[in-house]
XYZ file of C-alpha atoms in Angstrom:
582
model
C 0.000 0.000 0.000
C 2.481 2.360 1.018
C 4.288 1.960 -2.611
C 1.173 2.960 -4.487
C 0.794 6.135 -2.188
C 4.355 6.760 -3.334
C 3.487 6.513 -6.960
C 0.600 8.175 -7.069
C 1.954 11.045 -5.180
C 5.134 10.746 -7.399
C 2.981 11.027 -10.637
C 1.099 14.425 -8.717
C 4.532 15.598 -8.499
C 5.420 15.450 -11.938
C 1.881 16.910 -13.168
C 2.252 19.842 -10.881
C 5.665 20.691 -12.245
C 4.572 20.862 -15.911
C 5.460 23.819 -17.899
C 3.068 24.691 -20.862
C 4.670 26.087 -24.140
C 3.572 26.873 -27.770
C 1.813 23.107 -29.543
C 3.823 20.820 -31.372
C 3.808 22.010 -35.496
C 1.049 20.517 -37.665
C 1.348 18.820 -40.824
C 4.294 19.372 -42.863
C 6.108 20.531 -40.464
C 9.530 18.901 -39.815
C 9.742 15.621 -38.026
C 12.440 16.624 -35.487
C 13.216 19.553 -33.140
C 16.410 21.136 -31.899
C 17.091 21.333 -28.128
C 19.663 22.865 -26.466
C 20.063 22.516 -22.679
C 22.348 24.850 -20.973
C 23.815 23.140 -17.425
C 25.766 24.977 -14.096
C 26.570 23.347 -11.414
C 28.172 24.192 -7.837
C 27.538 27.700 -7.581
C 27.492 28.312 -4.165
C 26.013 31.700 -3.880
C 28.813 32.835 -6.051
C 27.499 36.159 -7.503
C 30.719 37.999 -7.040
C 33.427 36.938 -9.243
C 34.917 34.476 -7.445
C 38.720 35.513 -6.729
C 42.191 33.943 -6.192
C 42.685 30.334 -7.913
C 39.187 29.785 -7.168
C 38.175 32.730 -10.560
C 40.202 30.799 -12.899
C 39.533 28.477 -15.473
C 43.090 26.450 -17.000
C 42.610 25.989 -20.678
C 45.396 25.760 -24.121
C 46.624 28.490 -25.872
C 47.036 28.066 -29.428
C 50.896 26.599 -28.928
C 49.354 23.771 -26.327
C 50.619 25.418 -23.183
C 48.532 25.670 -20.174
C 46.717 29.344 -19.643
C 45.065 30.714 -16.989
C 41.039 32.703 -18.164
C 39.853 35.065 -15.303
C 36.274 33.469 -14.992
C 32.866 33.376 -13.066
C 30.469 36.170 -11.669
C 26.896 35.707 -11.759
C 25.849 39.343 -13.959
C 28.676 37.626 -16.401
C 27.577 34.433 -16.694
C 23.341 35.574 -17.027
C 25.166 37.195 -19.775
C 26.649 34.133 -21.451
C 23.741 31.721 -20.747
C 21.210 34.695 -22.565
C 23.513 35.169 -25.418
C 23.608 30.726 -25.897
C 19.671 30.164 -25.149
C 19.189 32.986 -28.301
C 20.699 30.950 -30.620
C 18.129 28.799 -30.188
C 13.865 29.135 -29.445
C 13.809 25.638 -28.022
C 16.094 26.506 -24.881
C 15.935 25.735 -21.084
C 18.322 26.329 -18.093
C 18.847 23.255 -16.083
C 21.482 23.172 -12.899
C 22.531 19.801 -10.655
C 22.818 21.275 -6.912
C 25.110 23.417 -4.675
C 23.505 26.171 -5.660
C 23.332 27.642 -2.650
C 25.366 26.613 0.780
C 29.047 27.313 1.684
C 28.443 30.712 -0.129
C 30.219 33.587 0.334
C 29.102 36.541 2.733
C 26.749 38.540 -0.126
C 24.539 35.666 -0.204
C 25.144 33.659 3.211
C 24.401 36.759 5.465
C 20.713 36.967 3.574
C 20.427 33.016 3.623
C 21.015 32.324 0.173
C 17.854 34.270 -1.025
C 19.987 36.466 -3.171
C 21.909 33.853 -5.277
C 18.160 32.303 -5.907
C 16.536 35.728 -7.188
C 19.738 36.080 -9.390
C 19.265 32.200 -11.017
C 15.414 32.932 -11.389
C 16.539 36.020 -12.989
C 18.713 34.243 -15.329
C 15.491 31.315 -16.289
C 16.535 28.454 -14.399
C 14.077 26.041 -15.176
C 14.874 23.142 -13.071
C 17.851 22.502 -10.294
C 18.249 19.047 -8.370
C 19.079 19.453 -4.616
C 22.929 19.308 -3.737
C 24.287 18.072 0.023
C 24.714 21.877 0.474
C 20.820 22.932 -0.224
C 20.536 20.711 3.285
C 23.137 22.822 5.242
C 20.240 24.368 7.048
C 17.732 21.413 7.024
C 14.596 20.685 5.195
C 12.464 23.476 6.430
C 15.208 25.866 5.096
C 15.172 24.521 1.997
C 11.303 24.471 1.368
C 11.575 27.749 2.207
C 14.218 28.515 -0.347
C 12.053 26.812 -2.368
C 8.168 27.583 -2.011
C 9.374 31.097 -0.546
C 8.361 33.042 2.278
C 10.201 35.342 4.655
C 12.933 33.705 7.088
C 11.633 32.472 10.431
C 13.454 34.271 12.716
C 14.749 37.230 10.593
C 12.064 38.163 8.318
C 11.731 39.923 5.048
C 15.091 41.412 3.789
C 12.827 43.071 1.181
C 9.051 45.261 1.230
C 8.111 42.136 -0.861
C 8.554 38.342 0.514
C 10.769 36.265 -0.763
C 9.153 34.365 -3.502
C 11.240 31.129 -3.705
C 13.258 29.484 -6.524
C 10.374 26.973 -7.496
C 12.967 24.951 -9.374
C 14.531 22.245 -7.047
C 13.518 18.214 -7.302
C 14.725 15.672 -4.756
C 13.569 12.579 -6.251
C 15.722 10.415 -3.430
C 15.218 12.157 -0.684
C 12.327 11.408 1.213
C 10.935 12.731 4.919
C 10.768 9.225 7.175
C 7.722 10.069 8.274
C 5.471 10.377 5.255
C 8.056 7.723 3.163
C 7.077 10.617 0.290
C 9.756 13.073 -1.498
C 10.805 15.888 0.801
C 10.807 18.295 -3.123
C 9.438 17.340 -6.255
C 10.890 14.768 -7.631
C 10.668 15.354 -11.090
C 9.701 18.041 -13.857
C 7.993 17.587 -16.971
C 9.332 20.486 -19.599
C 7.129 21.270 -22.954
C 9.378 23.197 -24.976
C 8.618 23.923 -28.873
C 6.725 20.873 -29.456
C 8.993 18.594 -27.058
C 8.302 16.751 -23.755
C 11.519 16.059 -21.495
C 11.125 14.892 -18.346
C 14.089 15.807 -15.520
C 14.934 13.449 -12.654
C 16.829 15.658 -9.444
C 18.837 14.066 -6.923
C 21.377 14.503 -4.666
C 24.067 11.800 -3.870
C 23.057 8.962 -1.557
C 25.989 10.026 0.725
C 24.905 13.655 1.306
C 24.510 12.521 5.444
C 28.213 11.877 5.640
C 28.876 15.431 4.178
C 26.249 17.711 6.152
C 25.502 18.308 9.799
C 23.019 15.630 11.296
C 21.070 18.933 11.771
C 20.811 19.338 8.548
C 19.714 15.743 7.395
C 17.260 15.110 10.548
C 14.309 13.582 9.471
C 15.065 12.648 6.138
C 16.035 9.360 4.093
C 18.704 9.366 1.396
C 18.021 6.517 -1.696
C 20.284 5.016 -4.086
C 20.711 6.585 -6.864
C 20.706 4.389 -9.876
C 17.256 2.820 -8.591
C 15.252 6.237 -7.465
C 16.595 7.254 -11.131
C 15.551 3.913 -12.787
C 11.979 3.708 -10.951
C 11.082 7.581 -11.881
C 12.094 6.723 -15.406
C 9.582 4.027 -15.487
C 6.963 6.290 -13.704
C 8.074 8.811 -16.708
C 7.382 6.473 -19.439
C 4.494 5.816 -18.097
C 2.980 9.092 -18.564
C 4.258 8.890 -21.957
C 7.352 10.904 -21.567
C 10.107 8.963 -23.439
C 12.934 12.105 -23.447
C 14.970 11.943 -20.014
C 17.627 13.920 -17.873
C 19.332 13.124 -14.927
C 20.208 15.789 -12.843
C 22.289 14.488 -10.524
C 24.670 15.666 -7.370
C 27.309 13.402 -8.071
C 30.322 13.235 -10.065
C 33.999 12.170 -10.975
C 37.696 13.177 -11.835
C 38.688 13.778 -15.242
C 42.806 13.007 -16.047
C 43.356 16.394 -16.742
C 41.983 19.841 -14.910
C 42.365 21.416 -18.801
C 38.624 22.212 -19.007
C 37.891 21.220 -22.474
C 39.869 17.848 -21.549
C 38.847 14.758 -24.043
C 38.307 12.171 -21.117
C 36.827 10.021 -24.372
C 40.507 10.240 -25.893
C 41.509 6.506 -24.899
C 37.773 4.699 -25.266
C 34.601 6.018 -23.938
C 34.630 7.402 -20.374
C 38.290 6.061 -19.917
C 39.344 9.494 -18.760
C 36.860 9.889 -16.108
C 37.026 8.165 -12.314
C 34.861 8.438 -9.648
C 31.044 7.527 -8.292
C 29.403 8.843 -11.356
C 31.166 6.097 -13.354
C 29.043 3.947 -11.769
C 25.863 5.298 -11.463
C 26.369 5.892 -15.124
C 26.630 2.778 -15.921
C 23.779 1.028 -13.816
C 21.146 4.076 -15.425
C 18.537 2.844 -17.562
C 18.724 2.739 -21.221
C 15.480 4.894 -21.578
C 17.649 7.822 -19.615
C 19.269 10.122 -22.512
C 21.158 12.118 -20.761
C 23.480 12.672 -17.249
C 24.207 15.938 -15.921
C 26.487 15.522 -12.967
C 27.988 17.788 -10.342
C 29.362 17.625 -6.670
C 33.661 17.254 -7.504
C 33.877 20.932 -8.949
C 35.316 19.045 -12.126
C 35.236 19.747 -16.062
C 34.081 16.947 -18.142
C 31.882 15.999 -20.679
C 32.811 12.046 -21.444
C 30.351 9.006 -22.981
C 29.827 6.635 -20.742
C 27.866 3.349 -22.182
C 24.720 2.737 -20.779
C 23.405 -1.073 -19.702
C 22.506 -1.727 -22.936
C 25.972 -0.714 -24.395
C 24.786 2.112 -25.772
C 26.636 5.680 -25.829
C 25.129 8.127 -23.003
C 27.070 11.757 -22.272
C 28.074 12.487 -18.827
C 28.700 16.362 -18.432
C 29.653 18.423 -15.989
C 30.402 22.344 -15.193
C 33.127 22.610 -12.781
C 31.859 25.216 -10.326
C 31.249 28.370 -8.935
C 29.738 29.692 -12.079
C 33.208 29.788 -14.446
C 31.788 27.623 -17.002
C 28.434 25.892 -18.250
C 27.735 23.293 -20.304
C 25.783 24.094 -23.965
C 23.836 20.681 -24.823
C 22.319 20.209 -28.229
C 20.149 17.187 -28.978
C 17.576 16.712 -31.857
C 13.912 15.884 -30.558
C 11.908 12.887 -32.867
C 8.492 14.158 -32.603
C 7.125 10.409 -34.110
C 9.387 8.434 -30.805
C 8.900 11.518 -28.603
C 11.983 10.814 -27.481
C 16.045 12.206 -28.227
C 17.999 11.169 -31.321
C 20.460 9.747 -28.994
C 23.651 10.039 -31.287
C 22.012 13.650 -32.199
C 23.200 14.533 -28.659
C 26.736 16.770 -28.504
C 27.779 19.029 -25.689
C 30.845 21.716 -24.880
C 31.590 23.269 -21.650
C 32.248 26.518 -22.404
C 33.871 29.375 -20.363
C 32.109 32.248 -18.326
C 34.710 35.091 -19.262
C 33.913 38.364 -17.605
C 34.869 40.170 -21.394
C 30.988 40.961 -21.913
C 28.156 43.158 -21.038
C 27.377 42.219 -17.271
C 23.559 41.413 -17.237
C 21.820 44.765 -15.616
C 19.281 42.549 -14.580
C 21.726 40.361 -12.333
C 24.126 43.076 -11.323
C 21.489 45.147 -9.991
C 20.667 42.385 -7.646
C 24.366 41.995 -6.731
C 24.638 45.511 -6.312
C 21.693 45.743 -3.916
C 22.975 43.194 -1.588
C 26.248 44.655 -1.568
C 25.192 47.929 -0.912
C 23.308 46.335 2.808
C 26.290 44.077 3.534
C 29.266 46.527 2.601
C 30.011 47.962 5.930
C 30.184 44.814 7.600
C 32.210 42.794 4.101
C 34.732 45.506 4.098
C 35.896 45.672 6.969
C 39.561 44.840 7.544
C 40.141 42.054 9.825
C 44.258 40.934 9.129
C 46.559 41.100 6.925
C 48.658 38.660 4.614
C 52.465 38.677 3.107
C 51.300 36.624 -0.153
C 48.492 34.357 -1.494
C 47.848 31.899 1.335
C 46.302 28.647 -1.059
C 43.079 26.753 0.440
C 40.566 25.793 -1.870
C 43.142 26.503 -4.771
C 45.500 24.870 -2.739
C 46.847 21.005 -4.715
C 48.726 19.388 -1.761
C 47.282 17.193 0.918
C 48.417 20.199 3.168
C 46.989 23.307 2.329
C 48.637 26.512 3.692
C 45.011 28.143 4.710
C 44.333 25.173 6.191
C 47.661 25.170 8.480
C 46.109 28.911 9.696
C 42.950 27.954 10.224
C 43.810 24.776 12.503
C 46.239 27.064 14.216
C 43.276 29.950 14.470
C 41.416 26.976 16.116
C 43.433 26.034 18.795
C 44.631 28.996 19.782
C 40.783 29.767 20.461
C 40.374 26.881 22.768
C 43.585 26.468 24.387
C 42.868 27.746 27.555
C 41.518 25.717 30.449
C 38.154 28.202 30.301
C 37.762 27.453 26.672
C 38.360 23.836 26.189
C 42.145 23.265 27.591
C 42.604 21.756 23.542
C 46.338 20.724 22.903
C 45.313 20.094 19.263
C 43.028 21.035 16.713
C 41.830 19.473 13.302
C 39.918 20.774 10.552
C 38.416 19.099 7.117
C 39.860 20.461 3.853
C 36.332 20.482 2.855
C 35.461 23.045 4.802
C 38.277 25.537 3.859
C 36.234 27.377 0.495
C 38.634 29.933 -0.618
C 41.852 31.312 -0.774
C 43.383 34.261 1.293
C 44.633 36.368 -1.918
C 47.379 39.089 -1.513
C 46.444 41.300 -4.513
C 42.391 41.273 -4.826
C 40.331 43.953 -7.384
C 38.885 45.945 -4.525
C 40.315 49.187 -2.971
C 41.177 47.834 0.572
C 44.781 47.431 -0.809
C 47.454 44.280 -1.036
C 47.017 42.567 1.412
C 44.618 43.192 3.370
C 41.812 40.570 5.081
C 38.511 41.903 4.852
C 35.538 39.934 6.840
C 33.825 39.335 4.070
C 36.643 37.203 2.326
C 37.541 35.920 5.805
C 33.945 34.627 5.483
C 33.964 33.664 1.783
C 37.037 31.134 3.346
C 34.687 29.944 6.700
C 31.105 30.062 5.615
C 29.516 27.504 7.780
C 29.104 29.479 10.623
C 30.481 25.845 12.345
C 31.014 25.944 16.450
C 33.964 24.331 17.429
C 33.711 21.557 20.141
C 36.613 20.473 22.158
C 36.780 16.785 22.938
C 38.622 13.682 25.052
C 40.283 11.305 23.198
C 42.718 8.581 23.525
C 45.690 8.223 21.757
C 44.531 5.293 20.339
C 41.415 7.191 18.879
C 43.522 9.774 17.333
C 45.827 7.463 15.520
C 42.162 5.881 14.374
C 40.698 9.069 12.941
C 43.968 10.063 10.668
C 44.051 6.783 9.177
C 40.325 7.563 8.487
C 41.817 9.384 6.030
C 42.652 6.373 4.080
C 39.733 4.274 4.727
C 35.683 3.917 4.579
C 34.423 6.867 1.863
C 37.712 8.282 2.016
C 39.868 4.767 0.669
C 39.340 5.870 -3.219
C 40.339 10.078 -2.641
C 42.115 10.165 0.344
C 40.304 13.681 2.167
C 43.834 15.217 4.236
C 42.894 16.576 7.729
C 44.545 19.944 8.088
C 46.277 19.790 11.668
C 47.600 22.737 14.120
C 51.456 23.264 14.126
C 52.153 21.310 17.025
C 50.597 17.938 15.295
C 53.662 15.812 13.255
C 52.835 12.718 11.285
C 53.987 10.536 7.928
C 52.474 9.135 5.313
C 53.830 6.042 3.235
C 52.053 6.233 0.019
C 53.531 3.188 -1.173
C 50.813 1.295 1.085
C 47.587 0.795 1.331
C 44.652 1.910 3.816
C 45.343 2.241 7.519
C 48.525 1.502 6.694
C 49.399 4.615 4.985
C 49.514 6.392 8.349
C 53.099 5.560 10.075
C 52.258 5.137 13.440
C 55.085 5.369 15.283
C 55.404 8.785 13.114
C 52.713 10.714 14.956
C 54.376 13.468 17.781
C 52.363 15.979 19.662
C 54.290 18.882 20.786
C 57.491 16.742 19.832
C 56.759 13.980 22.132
C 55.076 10.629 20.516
C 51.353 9.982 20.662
C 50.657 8.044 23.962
C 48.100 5.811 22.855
C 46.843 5.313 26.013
C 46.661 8.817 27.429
C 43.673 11.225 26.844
C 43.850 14.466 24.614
C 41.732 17.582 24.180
C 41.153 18.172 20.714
C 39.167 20.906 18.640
C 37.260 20.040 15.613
C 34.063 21.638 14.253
C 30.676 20.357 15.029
C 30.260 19.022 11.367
C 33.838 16.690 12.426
C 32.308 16.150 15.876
C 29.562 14.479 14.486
C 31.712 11.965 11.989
C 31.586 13.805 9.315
C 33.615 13.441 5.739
C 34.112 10.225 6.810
C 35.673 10.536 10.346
C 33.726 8.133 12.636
C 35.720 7.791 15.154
C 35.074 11.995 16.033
C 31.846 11.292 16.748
C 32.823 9.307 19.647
C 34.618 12.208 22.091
C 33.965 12.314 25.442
C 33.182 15.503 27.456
C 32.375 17.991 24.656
C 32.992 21.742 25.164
C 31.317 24.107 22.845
C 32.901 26.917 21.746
C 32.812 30.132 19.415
C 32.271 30.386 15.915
C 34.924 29.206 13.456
C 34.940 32.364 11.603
C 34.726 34.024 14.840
C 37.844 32.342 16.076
C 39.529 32.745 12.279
C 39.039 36.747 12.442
C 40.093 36.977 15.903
C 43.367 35.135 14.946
C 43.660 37.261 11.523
C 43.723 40.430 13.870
C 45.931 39.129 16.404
C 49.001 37.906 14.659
C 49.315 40.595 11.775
C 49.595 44.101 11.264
C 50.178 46.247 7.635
C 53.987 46.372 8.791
C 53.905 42.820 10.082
C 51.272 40.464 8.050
C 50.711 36.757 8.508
C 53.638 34.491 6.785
C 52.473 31.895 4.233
C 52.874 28.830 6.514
C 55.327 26.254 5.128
C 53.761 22.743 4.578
C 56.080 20.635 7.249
C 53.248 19.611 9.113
C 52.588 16.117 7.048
C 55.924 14.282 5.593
C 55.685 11.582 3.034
C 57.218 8.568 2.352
């Protein structure tokens, strides 16, 4: 019983979420119609051009060599997604999650409400849900969704918010209804065509956001929510299908416009999406993936043995993805081998959409005072998201920030601290495009580096536990892309690549303030909550004893910022001797 509830309330979904266009051409019209899609991914309330590494996209010059295109901004890339969808009637805007969450302070300190005005300004049409769209649970996110003024702060605006009206969440469902928490799917009429979108978000999104976040909610497979809403599709005589899905993979190369078909279909592309890929139905025409911040667009068979394009947009709004695919009016369904698609590059050399800016502008004008502020100052680029080794040099400042916020016995006594590389979303960059001058921190890109607004907890544990949690590193989720915890200057320990798991973590290697880890003693040690709870992978966090919450982590970032530099005398770039490897 409770399965046909599910369907019938799955095929409601679907009829509610119909968009009406002009009728299919009569007699003697052509038999086919061209589509073109146009994909983003990951934008995570980027509306400013995003700065540093993280504002770049690495392409070929003419010569082959490797150059650098200043990229991203959301006025820039309305622009570039108006000027594509004109070259074609038959046009809609589609996105796969991470819109919103772990977004800088324009769109954070207003709860993400103006990064969704500015994508319903630029026509997105549909969006599945991300792990970030969860960062402040499910009732946030209907609300970011249906609309309606913030529970506890209001109306930023005379007018309520009116909602993005775009997300789907086919495999997410509440536990107590058993039904989807969004719509699960969306049934586009455009020129004559029928296409029918499947959202999701990866099956792992509760190992990458708060338990807040996730409480009362169920996360499916993906390959069989995908397969069964492709059935339920077909069934109401849809045959053209997307996946929009919040999962992806690594291409060989980070050159954007990488062939990752070069070698055989799909043989340049790792990762979960592989998989999923491969276990979609036949009757699914399409993948658009997302999650890695990765540039692909590689054919990955389907069951059948059939070619299927996986694409995907890197992130933070530097590049989208232009799909073209011919629509068979007689099948109602995509010429599969009709179906071609190009990332293509969000340069900031055109006309900034007015339409877009203004709403940037707006939002900058009621954060400004409190974003420019100056709260440190740096001696060069100090690398964290932009950062390539296991050690990043932000994330060496930010572990130190940490514990030197909880170090005293009134604040948590903590002798170390620890802090995911997940969490660290920017760089600190020494020359930026503002007027604040080289060098100089202001709170907003402080924030734009620590947007979680994450309490630190300090927390007993043995020895024994902390040799466990860095060879988490190696192990569970983590075994096939090893996720580096960044560690406080007092923390030494080796790697050995040349082995395997666990066993990658030299254990008689690890020293605490110079002396080795006693793996019977007991240690205080700051994390964040998200770590506290096991996230990224890091069970053994979640089992502390005697928790201490503390401040902020951007609180206890700024406060470091301001205490250990001055114009004269700015923070160092760290030097990466904290992890040594074999």
């Amino acid at each position: 019983m409770r399965r046909s509830r599910w369907a019938l309330a799955a095929l409601a979904a679907m009829t509610l979420t119909v968009t009406m266009a002009a009728p299919a051409a009569g007699a003697g019209q052509p038999r086919t119609i061209p589509i073109q899609l146009l994909a983003i991914n990951d934008l995570h309330g980027n509306l400013e051009p995003p700065q540093g590494s993280s504002g770049n996209v690495t392409t070929l010059d003419a010569t082959g060599a490797p150059v650098s295109v200043p990229a991203g901004g959301a006025a820039y890339l309305a622009t570039h997604l108006a000027q594509a969808s004109a070259t074609n009637p038959n046009s809609l805007t589609i996105a796969a999650g991470d819109l919103i969450g772990g977004s800088p302070l324009l769109s954070a300190a207003f709860h993400d409400e103006p990064t969704i005005l500015a994508l319903k300004a630029m026509g997105l049409d549909d969006s599945s849900v991300g792990n970030h769209e969860f960062d402040e649970g499910s009732a946030e996110l209907k609300r970011i969704n249906y609309g309606g003024c913030h529970p506890t702060e209001g109306c930023y605006d005379t007018t309520p918010y009116p909602g993005g009206r775009f997300y789907l969440a086919a495999n997410v469902l509440e536990t107590k209804t058993h039904l989807p928490v969004l719509p699960p799917v969306s049934i586009r009429k455009v020129g004559g065509a029928t296409i029918g979108f499947i959202g999701m978000t990866l099956e792992d999104t509760p190992s990458v956001v708060t338990a807040a976040g996730v409480a009362g909610l169920k996360f499916l497979d993906e390959v069989r929510t995908a397969n069964g809403y492709a059935k339920l599709l077909r069934l109401a005589g849809v045959e053209a299908i997307v996946v929009l899905v919040h999962e992806g993979g690594t291409p060989a190369s980070q050159v954007y416009n990488y062939n990752c078909d070069a070698n055989g279909p799909g043989s340049g592309l790792t990762g979960p999406i592989v998989d999923i890929a491969k276990g979609l139905d036949p009757s699914i025409d399409l993948v658009v993936s997302a999650h890695t911040h990765q540039s692909y667009v590689c054919t990955i068979p389907d069951p059948a043995g059939n070619p299927r394009l996986v694409t995907q947009a890197s992130s933070f709004g530097k590049l989208y993805t232009d799909i073209d695919a011919t629509y068979d009016k007689r099948t109602r369904d995509f010429v599969r081998s009709s179906i071609t698609a190009k990332n293509m590059i969000v340069t900031r050399d055109v006309t900034p959409d007015p339409a877009v800016a203004a709403i940037v502008a707006k939002y900058q004008g009621l954060i400004g005072p409190i974003a420019n502020k100056p709260v440190g100052y740096i001696a060069g680029n100090i690398l964290g998201r932009g950062g390539s080794t296991p050690e990043r040099p932000l994330g060496d400042v930010i572990a130190d920030a940490q514990l030197a916020a909880t170090s005293s016995a009134s604040t948590g006594g903590a002798q170390i601290a620890l802090m995911n590389t997940g969490g660290i979303r920017a760089d600190l960059v020494y020359a930026q495009s503002g007027a604040e001058g080289d060098g100089v921190v202001t709170y907003g890109e402080a924030f734009a580096v620590q947007p979680f607004n994450n309490n630190l907890v300090t927390l007993d544990y043995t020895g024994a536990q902390l040799l466990t949690v860095l060879q988490q590193q190696f192990t569970g989720i983590n075994a096939a892309s090893p996720r580096y915890l960044q560690i406080s200057a007092n923390l030494h320990w080796t790697a050995d690549l040349s082995r395997t798991g666990a066993d990658r973590v030299v254990a008689d290697s690890v020293t605490i303030n110079g002396a080795p880890l006693d793996l019977a003693a007991t240690y205080r040690v700051t994390v964040n909550n998200f770590l506290a709870g096991g996230g990224d992978g890091y069970l053994e966090l979640a089992n502390g004893q005697n928790p201490l919450v503390g401040q902020l982590d951007i609180d206890a970032f700024t406060t470091y910022l301001t205490a250990n530099s001055t114009p004269t005398s700015p923070l160092p770039v760290p030097p990466l001797n904290r992890i040594s490897f074999l």
